Coordinates of C-alpha atoms in Angstrom, one line a residue:
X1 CA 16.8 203.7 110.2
X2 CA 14.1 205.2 108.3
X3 CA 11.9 202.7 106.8
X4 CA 8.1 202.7 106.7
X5 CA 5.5 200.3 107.0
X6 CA 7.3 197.7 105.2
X7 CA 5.8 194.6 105.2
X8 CA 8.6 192.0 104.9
X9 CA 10.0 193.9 108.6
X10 CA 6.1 193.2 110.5
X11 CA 6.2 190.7 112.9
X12 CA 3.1 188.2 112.1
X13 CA 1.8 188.3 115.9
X14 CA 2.2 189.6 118.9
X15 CA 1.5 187.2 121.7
X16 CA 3.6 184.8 125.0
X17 CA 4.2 181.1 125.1
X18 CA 3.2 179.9 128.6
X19 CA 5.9 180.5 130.3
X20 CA 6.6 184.1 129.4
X21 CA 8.6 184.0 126.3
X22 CA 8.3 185.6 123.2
X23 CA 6.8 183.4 120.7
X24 CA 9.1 182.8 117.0
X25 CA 6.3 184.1 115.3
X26 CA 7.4 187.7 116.0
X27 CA 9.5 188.1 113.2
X28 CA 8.8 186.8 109.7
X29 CA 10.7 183.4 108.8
X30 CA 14.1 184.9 106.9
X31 CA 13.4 189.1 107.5
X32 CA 14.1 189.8 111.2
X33 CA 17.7 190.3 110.4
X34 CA 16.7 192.6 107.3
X35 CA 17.9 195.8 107.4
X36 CA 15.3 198.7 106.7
X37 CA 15.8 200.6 103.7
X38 CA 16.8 204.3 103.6
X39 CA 13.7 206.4 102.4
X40 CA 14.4 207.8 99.4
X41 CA 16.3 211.0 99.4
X42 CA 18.6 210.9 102.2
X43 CA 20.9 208.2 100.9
X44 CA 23.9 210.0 99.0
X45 CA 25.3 207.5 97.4
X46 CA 23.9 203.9 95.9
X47 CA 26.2 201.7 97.8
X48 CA 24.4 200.9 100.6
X49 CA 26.0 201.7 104.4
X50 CA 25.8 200.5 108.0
X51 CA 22.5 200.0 109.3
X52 CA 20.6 200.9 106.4
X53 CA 21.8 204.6 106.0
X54 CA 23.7 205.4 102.6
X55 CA 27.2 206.3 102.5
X56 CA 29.3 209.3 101.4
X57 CA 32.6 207.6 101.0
X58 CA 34.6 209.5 98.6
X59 CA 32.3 213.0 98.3
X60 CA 34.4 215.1 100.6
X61 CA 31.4 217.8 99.9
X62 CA 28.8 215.7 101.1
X63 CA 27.1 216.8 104.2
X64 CA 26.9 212.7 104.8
X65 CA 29.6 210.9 103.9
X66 CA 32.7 211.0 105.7
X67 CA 33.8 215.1 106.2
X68 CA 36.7 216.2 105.6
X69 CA 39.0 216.6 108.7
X70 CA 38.0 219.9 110.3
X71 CA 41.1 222.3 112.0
X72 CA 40.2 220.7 115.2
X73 CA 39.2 217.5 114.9
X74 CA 38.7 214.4 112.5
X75 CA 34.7 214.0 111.4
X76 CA 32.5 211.6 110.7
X77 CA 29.0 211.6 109.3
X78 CA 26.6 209.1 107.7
X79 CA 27.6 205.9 106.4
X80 CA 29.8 204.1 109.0
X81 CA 28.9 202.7 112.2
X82 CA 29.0 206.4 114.4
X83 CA 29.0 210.1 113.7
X84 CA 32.2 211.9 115.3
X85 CA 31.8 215.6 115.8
X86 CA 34.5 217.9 117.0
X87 CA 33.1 219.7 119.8
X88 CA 34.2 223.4 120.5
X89 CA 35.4 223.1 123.5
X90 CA 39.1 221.1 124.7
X91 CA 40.0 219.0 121.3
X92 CA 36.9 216.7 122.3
X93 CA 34.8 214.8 119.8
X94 CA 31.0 213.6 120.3
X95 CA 30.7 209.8 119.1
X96 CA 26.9 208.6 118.7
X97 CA 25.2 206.3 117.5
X98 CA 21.5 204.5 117.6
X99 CA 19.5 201.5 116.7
X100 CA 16.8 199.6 117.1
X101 CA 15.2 196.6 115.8
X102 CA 12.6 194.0 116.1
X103 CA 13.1 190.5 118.8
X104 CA 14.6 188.0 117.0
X105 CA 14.5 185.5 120.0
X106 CA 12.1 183.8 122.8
X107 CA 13.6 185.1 125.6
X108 CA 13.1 188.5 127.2
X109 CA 15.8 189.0 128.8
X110 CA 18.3 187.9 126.6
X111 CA 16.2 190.3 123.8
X112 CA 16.9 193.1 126.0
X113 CA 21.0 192.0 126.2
X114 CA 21.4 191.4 122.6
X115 CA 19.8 195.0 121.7
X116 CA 22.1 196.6 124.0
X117 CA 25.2 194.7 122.6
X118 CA 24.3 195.9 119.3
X119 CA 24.2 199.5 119.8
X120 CA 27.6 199.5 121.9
X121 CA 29.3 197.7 118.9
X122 CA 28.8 200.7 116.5
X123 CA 31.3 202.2 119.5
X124 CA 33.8 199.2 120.1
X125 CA 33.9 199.4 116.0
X126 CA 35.9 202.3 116.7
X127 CA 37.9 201.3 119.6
X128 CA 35.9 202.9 121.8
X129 CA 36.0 200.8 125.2
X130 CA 33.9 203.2 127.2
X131 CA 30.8 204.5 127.0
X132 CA 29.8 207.8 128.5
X133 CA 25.5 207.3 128.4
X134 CA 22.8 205.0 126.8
X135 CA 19.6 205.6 126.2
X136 CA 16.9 203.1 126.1
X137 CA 14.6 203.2 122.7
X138 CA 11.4 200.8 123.6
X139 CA 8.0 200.2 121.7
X140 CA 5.1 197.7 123.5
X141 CA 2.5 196.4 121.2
X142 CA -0.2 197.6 121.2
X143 CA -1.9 193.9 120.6
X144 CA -0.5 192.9 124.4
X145 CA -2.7 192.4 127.3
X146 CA -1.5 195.0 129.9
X147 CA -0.3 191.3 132.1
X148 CA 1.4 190.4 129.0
X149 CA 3.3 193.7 129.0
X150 CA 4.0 193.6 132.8
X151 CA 6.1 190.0 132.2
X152 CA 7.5 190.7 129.0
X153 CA 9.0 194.3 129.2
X154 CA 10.6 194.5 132.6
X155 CA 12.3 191.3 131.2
X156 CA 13.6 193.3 127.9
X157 CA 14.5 196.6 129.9
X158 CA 16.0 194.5 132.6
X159 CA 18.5 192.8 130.0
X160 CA 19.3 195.6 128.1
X161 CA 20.4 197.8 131.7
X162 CA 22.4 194.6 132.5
X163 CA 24.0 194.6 129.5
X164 CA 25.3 198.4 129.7
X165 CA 26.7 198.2 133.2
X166 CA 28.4 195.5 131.9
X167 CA 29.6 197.4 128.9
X168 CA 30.9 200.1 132.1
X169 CA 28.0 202.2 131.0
X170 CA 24.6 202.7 132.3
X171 CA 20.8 204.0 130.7
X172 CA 19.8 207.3 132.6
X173 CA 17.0 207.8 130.4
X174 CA 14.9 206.8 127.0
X175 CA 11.4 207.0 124.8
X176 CA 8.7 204.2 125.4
X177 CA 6.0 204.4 122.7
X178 CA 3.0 201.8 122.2
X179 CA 3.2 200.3 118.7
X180 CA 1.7 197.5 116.2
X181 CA 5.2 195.5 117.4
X182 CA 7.5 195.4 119.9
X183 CA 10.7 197.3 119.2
X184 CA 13.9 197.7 121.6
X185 CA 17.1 199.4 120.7
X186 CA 19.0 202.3 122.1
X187 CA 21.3 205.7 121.9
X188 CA 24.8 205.3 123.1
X189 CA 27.2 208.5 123.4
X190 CA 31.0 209.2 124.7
X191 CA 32.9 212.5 124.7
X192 CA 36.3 211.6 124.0
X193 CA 39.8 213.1 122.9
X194 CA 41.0 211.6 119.1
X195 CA 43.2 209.6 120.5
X196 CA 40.6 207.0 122.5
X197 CA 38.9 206.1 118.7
X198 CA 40.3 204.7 115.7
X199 CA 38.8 206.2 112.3
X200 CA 37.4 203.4 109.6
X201 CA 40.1 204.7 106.7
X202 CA 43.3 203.7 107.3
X203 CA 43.6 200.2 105.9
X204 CA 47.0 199.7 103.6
X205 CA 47.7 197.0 101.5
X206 CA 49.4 194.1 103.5
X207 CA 47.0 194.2 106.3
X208 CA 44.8 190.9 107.1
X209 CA 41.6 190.7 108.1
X210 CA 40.2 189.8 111.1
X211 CA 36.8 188.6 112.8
X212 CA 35.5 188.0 116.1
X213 CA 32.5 186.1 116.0
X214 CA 31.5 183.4 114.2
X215 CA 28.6 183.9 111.1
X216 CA 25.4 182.1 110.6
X217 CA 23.3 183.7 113.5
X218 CA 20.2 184.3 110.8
X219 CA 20.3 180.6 109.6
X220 CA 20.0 179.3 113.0
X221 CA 17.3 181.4 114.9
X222 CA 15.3 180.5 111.6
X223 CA 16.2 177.0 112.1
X224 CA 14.7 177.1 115.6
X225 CA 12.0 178.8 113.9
X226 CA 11.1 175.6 112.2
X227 CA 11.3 173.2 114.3
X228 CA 7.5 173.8 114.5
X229 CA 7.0 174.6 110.8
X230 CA 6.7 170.5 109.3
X231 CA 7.5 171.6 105.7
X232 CA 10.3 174.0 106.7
X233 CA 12.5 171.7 108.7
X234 CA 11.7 168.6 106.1
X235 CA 14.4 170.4 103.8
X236 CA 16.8 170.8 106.6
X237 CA 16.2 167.3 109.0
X238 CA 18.7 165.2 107.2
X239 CA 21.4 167.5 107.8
X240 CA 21.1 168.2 111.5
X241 CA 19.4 166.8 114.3
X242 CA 16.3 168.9 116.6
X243 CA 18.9 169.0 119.7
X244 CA 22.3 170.4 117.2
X245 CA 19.4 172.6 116.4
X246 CA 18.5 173.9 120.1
X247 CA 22.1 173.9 120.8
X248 CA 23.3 176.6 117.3
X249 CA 20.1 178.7 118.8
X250 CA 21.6 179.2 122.0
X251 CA 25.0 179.5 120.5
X252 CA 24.1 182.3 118.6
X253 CA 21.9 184.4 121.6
X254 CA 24.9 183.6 123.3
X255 CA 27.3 185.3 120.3
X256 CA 25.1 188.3 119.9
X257 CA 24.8 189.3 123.6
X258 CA 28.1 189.3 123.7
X259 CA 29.9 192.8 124.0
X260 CA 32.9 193.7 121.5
X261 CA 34.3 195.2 124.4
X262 CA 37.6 193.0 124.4
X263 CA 38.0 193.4 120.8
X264 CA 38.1 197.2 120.7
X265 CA 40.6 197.5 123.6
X266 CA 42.9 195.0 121.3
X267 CA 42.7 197.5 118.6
X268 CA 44.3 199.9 120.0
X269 CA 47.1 197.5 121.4
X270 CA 47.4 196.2 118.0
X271 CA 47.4 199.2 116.1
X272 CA 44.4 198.5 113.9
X273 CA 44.2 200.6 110.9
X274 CA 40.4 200.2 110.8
X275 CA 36.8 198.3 111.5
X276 CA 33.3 198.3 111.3
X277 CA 30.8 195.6 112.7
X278 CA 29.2 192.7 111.3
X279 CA 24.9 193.5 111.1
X280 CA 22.1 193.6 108.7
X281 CA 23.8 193.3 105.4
X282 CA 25.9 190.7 105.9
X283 CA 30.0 190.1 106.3
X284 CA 30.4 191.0 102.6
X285 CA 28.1 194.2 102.4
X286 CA 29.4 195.7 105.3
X287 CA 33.6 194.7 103.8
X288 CA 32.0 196.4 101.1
X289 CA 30.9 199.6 102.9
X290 CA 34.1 199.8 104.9
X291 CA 36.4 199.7 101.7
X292 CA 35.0 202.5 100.2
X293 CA 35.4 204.3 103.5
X294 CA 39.3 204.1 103.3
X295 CA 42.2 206.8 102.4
X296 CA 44.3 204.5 100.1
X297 CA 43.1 202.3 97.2
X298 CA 42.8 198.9 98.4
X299 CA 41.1 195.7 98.2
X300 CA 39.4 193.4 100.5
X301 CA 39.6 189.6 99.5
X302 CA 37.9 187.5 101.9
X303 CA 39.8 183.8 102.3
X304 CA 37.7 182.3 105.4
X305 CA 34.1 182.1 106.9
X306 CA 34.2 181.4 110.3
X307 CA 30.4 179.8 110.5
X308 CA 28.5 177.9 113.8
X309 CA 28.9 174.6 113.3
X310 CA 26.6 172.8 111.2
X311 CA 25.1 176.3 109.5
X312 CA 26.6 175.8 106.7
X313 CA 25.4 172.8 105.8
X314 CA 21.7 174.1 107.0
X315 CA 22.2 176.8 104.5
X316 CA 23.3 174.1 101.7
X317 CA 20.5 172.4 102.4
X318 CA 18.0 175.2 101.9
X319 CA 19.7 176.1 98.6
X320 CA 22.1 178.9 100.2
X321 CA 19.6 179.8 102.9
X322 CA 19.9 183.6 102.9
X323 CA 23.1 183.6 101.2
X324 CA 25.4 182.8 104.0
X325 CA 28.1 180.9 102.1
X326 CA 28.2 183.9 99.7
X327 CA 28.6 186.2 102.9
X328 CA 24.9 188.1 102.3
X329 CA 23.5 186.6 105.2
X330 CA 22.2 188.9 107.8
X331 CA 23.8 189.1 111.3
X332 CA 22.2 190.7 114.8
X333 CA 25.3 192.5 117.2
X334 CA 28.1 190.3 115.1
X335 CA 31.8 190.4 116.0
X336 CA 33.7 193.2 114.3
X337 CA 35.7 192.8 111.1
X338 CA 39.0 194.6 111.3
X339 CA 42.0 195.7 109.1
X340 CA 45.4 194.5 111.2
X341 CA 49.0 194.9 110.2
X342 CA 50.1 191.3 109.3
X343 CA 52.8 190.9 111.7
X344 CA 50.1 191.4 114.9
X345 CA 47.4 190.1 113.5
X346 CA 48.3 186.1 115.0
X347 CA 48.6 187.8 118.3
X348 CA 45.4 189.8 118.4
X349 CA 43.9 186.6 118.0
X350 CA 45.7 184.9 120.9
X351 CA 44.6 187.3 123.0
X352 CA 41.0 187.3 121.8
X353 CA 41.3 183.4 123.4
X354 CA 43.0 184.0 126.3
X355 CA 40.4 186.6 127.0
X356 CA 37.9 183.2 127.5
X357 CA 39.6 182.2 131.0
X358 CA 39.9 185.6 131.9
X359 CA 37.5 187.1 134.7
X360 CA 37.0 190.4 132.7
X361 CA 36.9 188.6 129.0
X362 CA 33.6 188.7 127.8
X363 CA 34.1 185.2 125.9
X364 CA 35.4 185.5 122.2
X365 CA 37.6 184.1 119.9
X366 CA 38.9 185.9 116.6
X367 CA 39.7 184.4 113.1
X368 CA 42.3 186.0 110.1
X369 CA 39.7 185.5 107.6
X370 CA 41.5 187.9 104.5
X371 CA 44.1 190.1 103.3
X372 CA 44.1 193.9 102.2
X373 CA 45.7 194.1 98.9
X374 CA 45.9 197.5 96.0
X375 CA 42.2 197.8 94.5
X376 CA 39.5 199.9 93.8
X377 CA 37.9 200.3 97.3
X378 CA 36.4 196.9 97.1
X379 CA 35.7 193.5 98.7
X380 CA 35.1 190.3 97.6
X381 CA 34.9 186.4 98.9
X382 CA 37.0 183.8 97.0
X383 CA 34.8 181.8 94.8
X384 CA 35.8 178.6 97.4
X385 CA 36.2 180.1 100.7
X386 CA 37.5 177.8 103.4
X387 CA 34.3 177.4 105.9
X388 CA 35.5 177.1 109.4
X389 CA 32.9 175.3 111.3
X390 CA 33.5 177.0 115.0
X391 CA 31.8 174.5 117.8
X392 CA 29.4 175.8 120.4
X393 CA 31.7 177.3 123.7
X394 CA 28.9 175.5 125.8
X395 CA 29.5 171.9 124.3
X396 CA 33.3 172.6 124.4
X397 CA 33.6 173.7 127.9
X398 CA 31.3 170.6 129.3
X399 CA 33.6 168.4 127.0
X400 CA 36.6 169.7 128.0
X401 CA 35.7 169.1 131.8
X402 CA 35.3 165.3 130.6
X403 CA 38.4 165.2 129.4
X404 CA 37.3 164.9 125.4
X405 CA 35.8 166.7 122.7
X406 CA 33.1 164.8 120.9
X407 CA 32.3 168.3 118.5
X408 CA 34.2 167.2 114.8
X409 CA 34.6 169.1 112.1
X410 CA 35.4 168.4 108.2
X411 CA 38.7 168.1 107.2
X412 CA 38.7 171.0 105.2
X413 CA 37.8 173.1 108.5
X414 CA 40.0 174.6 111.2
X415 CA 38.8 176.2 114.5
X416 CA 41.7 177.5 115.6
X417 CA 41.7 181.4 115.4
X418 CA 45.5 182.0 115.0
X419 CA 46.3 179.1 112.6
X420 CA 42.8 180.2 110.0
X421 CA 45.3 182.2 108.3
X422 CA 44.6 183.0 104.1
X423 CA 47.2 182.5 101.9
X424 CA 49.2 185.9 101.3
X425 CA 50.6 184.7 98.0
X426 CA 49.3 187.3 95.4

């Protein structure tokens, strides 16, 4: 990220609630999912990339974009979700990655998970399940109170080392800095052989499509945002209640502390052609991003949005709040999007669930949202997409131990990952 001083990215204040938590008005209303901007000169291409950073899809020349394939090792450079560089020694590659944002959420802790999550996924978006070091990127406010920092930071630093040793990783080191606003992200590396990672460009027509989280984490930390902002939630109240609010908010800190550990271990068992991760621009931007990024001409067409339930309707509400029926919305440490043959794409998802029950599953589902077809290195959504309202694990898992399940959805909906299947019919 190399943005500067940009306004819509400031958090309005820096201050605690009471009880220790960070208070909503960190981030702007609708721009704490924003990506920043590349600065003007480094970006090789228009089409925008991963993470803000330009991307050098089809310019084989370009210092940037993905490099040609070097005598000893496949490369990659700016515009996907890591670098990979051949190292000279053994047939090994470097993969790194970094990044960093500003809290998105009340709570500390779970700040400090979420940020860690986010940084492994650009790894697990290449089926990378293990993580050789992490370093930890943190910036206090300089507006804090030196008790404020002692309760708030440990809390952030505490989450994020929690969520690396769960990850089978751990921080050994890092850069704090005092800044206008709080920042936490991070540096994740392995050394690998080629065989352990799956490049992004391998997608063939007759693939599907597949994700493993559910959208619509930007439409509800805003709505929990406006529970306390009257003329906010008036254009939202009729649509959903303050406690389905409270419950989508924890649905989605839930969702994005979540690692896409599972997911990238499936890829390799499933012979996934390629993937990226769902962040700052969105399910559609990032299809976009990864299209461009592949060997063969082909098409994404997205068929399904998997969406927390009752974020759709939010967004309807709000007039397409943040575009997330049109697949623009923002997401923080979303699930990954990846390019499946057909024939094992039902059972990757299968296995996605079962991973719920299991003692090492780190709780996801996964939905066939779209095909790969012939095309121009493109992706698109359907002009009607089928919206698959996904319930909240919590309210499912207390219902199912009472023996019913009071979560519904519209009839046009279906929650079940294997069955969300787009038509293949050309």
């Amino acid at each position: 990220m190399f943005g500067k001083d940009l306004p819509y990215n400031r958090p309005i204040v820096d201050s605690l609630s009471t009880d220790g938590g960070i208070v909503r008005s960190w981030c702007n209303l609708g721009s704490c999912c924003h990506p920043v901007p590349v600065q003007q000169g480094l970006e090789p291409e228009v089409q925008p990339g991963q993470d803000g950073v330009g991307t050098g899809a089809g310019d084989e020349a370009s210092e940037f974009g993905q490099l040609a394939p070097v005598s000893h090792g496949p490369r990659l450079g700016i515009g996907m979700d890591s670098c990979v560089i051949p190292l000279r020694h053994g047939g090994l590659s470097l993969i790194q990655t970094t990044d960093f944002f500003y809290p998105l959420v009340e709570d500390p802790y779970m700040m400090g998970r979420i940020a860690c999550a986010n940084v492994l996924s650009d790894l697990y978006a290449m089926g990378i399940t293990d993580c050789d070091n992490m370093l930890m990127l943190l910036s206090v406010s300089q507006r804090m109170s030196e008790k404020e920092r002692e309760q708030v930071m440990p809390l952030m630093m505490k989450g994020f080392r929690d969520a690396a040793e769960e990850g089978g990783t751990s921080v050994t080191g890092g850069q704090t800095v005092v800044n206008p606003w709080i920042i936490i992200g991070g540096v994740a590396t392995v050394v690998c052989q080629p065989i352990d990672f799956i490049m992004p460009d391998g997608a063939v027509p007759g693939d599907v499509l597949v994700l493993t989280k559910p959208l619509g984490t930007q439409v509800a930390v805003n709505a929990h945002q406006w529970l306390n902002i009257p003329e906010k939630w008036n254009k939202i109240k009729l649509v959903i209640s303050k406690e389905e609010v409270e419950h989508a908010y924890q649905e989605a800190m839930l969702n994005m502390a979540t690692l896409n550990r599972t997911a990238a271990a499936l890829m390799h068992k499933f012979n996934a052609h390629a993937a990226t991760d769902i962040t700052g621009f969105g399910i559609i931007g990032h299809a976009r991003n990864l299209a461009k990024q592949q060997c063969n001409e082909v098409a994404f067409v997205i068929h399904n949005l998997p969406i927390l339930a009752k974020m759709a309707a939010v967004s309807k509400a709000g007039g397409n709040l943040f575009g997330l029926l049109h697949g623009t919305s923002s997401e923080t440490s979303g699930g990954l999007l990846i390019c499946l043959p057909r024939e094992q794409a039902a059972r990757f998802c299968a296995e996605m669930k079962a991973s719920r029950t299991s003692s090492v599953g780190d709780g996801q589902q996964a939905w066939i949202i779209g095909i790969v077809e012939k095309g121009s290195r493109c992706a698109r959504i359907i002009d009607k997409p089928r919206i698959i309202e996904v319930p909240y694990r919590g309210l499912a898992a207390g219902n199912a131990q009472e023996g019913a399940n009071t979560v519904t959805t519209p009839t046009n909906t279906n929650s079940s990952p294997a069955e969300a299947q787009p038509s293949l019919a050309q």
